[in-house]
Tab-separated table of C-alpha atoms in Angstrom:
chain	number	residue	atom	x	y	z
A	1	MET	CA	-6.898	26.193	-57.052
A	2	ASP	CA	-11.067	26.183	-57.825
A	3	ILE	CA	-13.365	29.297	-55.603
A	4	GLU	CA	-16.595	28.480	-54.914
A	5	VAL	CA	-20.007	30.346	-52.947
A	6	LEU	CA	-20.386	28.351	-50.738
A	7	ALA	CA	-24.442	27.696	-50.049
A	8	GLU	CA	-26.815	26.716	-47.355
A	9	ASP	CA	-26.493	23.338	-47.060
A	10	ASP	CA	-22.544	23.021	-47.319
A	11	TRP	CA	-22.663	24.285	-43.209
A	12	LYS	CA	-20.061	21.825	-43.012
A	13	ALA	CA	-17.646	23.171	-44.946
A	14	LEU	CA	-17.618	27.062	-43.628
A	15	ARG	CA	-17.950	25.048	-39.926
A	16	SER	CA	-14.519	22.817	-40.391
A	17	VAL	CA	-13.393	26.187	-42.473
A	18	ARG	CA	-14.054	28.589	-39.426
A	19	LEU	CA	-12.909	26.546	-36.521
A	20	ARG	CA	-9.306	25.601	-38.115
A	21	ALA	CA	-8.846	30.083	-38.515
A	22	LEU	CA	-10.025	30.263	-35.056
A	23	GLU	CA	-7.824	27.304	-33.698
A	24	ASP	CA	-4.717	28.708	-36.222
A	25	SER	CA	-4.669	32.662	-36.475
A	26	PRO	CA	-7.125	33.070	-32.432
A	27	ALA	CA	-5.943	37.116	-32.070
A	28	ALA	CA	-6.899	37.618	-35.651
A	29	PHE	CA	-10.752	36.828	-35.333
A	30	LEU	CA	-13.734	38.655	-32.556
A	31	ALA	CA	-15.594	35.117	-33.021
A	32	LYS	CA	-15.384	33.027	-29.821
A	33	THR	CA	-18.375	31.558	-29.872
A	34	GLU	CA	-18.873	30.145	-32.513
A	35	THR	CA	-17.264	26.590	-31.243
A	36	SER	CA	-20.371	26.404	-29.687
A	37	TRP	CA	-22.828	26.265	-32.452
A	38	GLY	CA	-24.151	24.014	-33.410
A	39	GLU	CA	-26.491	23.385	-36.969
A	40	PRO	CA	-28.720	25.824	-36.558
A	41	GLU	CA	-25.957	28.910	-35.984
A	42	TRP	CA	-24.581	27.633	-38.677
A	43	ARG	CA	-26.891	27.747	-41.557
A	44	ALA	CA	-28.655	31.282	-40.478
A	45	ALA	CA	-24.107	32.291	-40.695
A	46	VAL	CA	-23.926	30.439	-44.145
A	47	ARG	CA	-26.955	33.225	-45.116
A	48	ASP	CA	-25.655	36.118	-43.304
A	49	GLY	CA	-23.793	37.347	-46.814
A	50	ASP	CA	-21.009	35.064	-48.679
A	51	TRP	CA	-19.076	33.079	-47.502
A	52	ILE	CA	-16.324	32.473	-50.048
A	53	VAL	CA	-14.032	29.758	-50.157
A	54	ALA	CA	-11.120	28.357	-51.985
A	55	ARG	CA	-10.063	24.815	-52.434
A	56	HIS	CA	-7.684	22.599	-53.561
A	57	GLY	CA	-9.394	19.128	-54.108
A	58	GLU	CA	-11.327	18.719	-51.736
A	59	GLN	CA	-9.423	20.654	-49.172
A	60	VAL	CA	-11.171	24.051	-48.213
A	61	ILE	CA	-8.114	26.115	-47.888
A	62	GLY	CA	-9.052	29.728	-47.535
A	63	VAL	CA	-12.426	31.969	-46.523
A	64	VAL	CA	-13.436	34.885	-46.984
A	65	HIS	CA	-16.773	36.229	-45.325
A	66	CYS	CA	-17.998	38.854	-47.926
A	67	VAL	CA	-21.297	41.493	-46.957
A	68	ARG	CA	-22.965	44.369	-47.938
A	69	GLY	CA	-23.563	46.856	-44.341
A	70	ASP	CA	-26.591	48.431	-44.327
A	71	ASP	CA	-25.777	51.544	-43.817
A	72	ARG	CA	-22.481	51.902	-47.018
A	73	PRO	CA	-23.719	52.421	-50.493
A	74	ALA	CA	-24.867	49.615	-53.011
A	75	ASP	CA	-21.913	49.290	-54.480
A	76	GLU	CA	-19.627	48.783	-52.044
A	77	ARG	CA	-18.708	45.394	-50.367
A	78	HIS	CA	-16.717	44.131	-46.782
A	79	PHE	CA	-14.253	41.459	-46.638
A	80	GLU	CA	-14.261	39.983	-42.934
A	81	SER	CA	-13.404	36.905	-41.586
A	82	VAL	CA	-9.963	36.610	-44.446
A	83	TRP	CA	-8.170	33.751	-43.372
A	84	VAL	CA	-5.689	31.472	-45.913
A	85	ASP	CA	-4.306	28.244	-43.943
A	86	PRO	CA	-1.298	28.310	-43.512
A	87	LEU	CA	0.436	26.490	-46.072
A	88	HIS	CA	-1.327	28.477	-48.922
A	89	ARG	CA	-0.240	31.238	-48.186
A	90	ARG	CA	1.637	33.552	-50.663
A	91	SER	CA	-0.134	31.470	-53.445
A	92	GLY	CA	-2.600	33.758	-54.374
A	93	VAL	CA	-5.794	32.790	-52.125
A	94	LEU	CA	-6.657	35.990	-51.489
A	95	ARG	CA	-6.624	37.508	-55.327
A	96	ALA	CA	-8.249	34.792	-56.133
A	97	PHE	CA	-11.133	35.795	-53.874
A	98	LEU	CA	-11.007	39.330	-55.599
A	99	SER	CA	-11.241	38.094	-59.075
A	100	HIS	CA	-13.845	35.948	-57.377
A	101	LEU	CA	-15.722	38.360	-56.477
A	102	VAL	CA	-15.299	41.408	-59.745
A	103	ALA	CA	-16.669	38.446	-61.627
A	104	TYR	CA	-19.557	36.953	-59.931
A	105	ASP	CA	-20.563	40.686	-58.293
A	106	PRO	CA	-19.994	43.453	-61.305
A	107	ALA	CA	-21.640	46.032	-59.627
A	108	VAL	CA	-19.551	45.958	-56.967
A	109	ARG	CA	-17.198	49.692	-57.515
A	110	THR	CA	-15.572	49.555	-54.301
A	111	LEU	CA	-13.975	46.741	-51.150
A	112	MET	CA	-13.640	47.647	-47.668
A	113	VAL	CA	-11.829	45.571	-45.031
A	114	TRP	CA	-10.579	46.438	-41.297
A	115	ILE	CA	-7.312	45.593	-40.097
A	116	LEU	CA	-6.123	44.965	-36.850
A	117	ASP	CA	-2.728	47.196	-35.329
A	118	GLY	CA	-0.194	45.110	-35.121
A	119	ASN	CA	-1.046	42.486	-38.456
A	120	ASP	CA	1.174	43.298	-40.592
A	121	ALA	CA	1.758	40.524	-42.581
A	122	ALA	CA	-1.706	40.790	-43.371
A	123	ARG	CA	-1.823	44.872	-44.588
A	124	ALA	CA	0.844	44.110	-46.043
A	125	THR	CA	-1.189	41.667	-48.360
A	126	TYR	CA	-3.599	44.534	-48.825
A	127	GLU	CA	-1.802	47.501	-49.589
A	128	ARG	CA	0.157	44.940	-52.415
A	129	LEU	CA	-3.218	44.273	-53.459
A	130	GLY	CA	-4.131	48.071	-53.833
A	131	PHE	CA	-5.196	48.534	-50.742
A	132	GLU	CA	-5.460	51.722	-49.580
A	133	SER	CA	-6.211	53.281	-46.330
A	134	THR	CA	-8.759	55.387	-45.471
A	135	GLY	CA	-7.987	56.764	-41.979
A	136	GLU	CA	-11.478	55.527	-40.357
A	137	ARG	CA	-9.801	53.876	-36.781
A	138	GLN	CA	-12.293	51.988	-34.038
A	139	PRO	CA	-11.787	50.103	-31.145
A	140	LEU	CA	-13.113	46.600	-31.035
A	141	PRO	CA	-15.616	46.819	-29.279
A	142	GLY	CA	-15.375	44.734	-26.062
A	143	ALA	CA	-11.390	45.057	-26.221
A	144	PRO	CA	-11.165	48.888	-26.180
A	145	ARG	CA	-7.227	49.434	-26.592
A	146	ARG	CA	-6.966	47.176	-29.603
A	147	VAL	CA	-7.702	48.883	-32.557
A	148	GLU	CA	-8.763	48.866	-36.073
A	149	GLU	CA	-8.086	50.419	-39.882
A	150	ARG	CA	-10.230	50.892	-42.590
A	151	LEU	CA	-8.535	50.000	-46.245
A	152	ARG	CA	-10.743	50.673	-49.865
A	153	LEU	CA	-9.618	49.095	-52.693
A	154	ALA	CA	-11.337	51.366	-55.579
A	155	LEU	CA	-12.374	48.229	-58.096
A	156	ASN	CA	-13.517	48.973	-61.203
A	157	ALA	CA	-13.962	47.865	-65.266
A	158	ASN	CA	-10.340	48.566	-66.231
A	159	HIS	CA	-9.324	46.597	-62.401
A	160	ASP	CA	-6.798	43.869	-62.918
A	161	SER	CA	-7.096	41.239	-60.497
A	162	THR	CA	-4.915	38.660	-61.879
A	163	ASP	CA	-1.889	40.312	-61.438
A	164	PRO	CA	0.495	36.887	-60.772
A	165	ALA	CA	2.560	39.214	-57.768
A	166	PRO	CA	1.704	37.348	-54.780
A	167	GLU	CA	0.545	37.525	-51.241
A	168	SER	CA	1.256	36.729	-48.076
């Protein structure tokens, strides 16, 4: 498995994997307009934070959007839009994303992720990786009956994100 950060010219790879993710797990993602985007919107999306993909050969098998919030500490990042191809789940893709982040941006000390209530498989996966609840909860914009909770993972020089335990 190879992990890489997409460049703007990789917009077609992002489009392909995001549309697969939306088709596979439509309830897990807020984005609904991406299906109608053209090249300019996809290029802009690639420029917005770091889109990290996992490849098995030429096939993209997972994606995560890693962003820094303007109102958040400089050493904190958020994982968003995380998706792993169903055939590659529980094979260490999310763990590989974490390892890549630690190597790619060693200044990051905290990683955050929002988990939708009811997405028990994702919650269990993140908890196995060491994420803990922050106690922060919020309704989804435009879907107030859906609620998400923020989880946090403290990273440090001793953090071992290469532990072979599989995730969902």
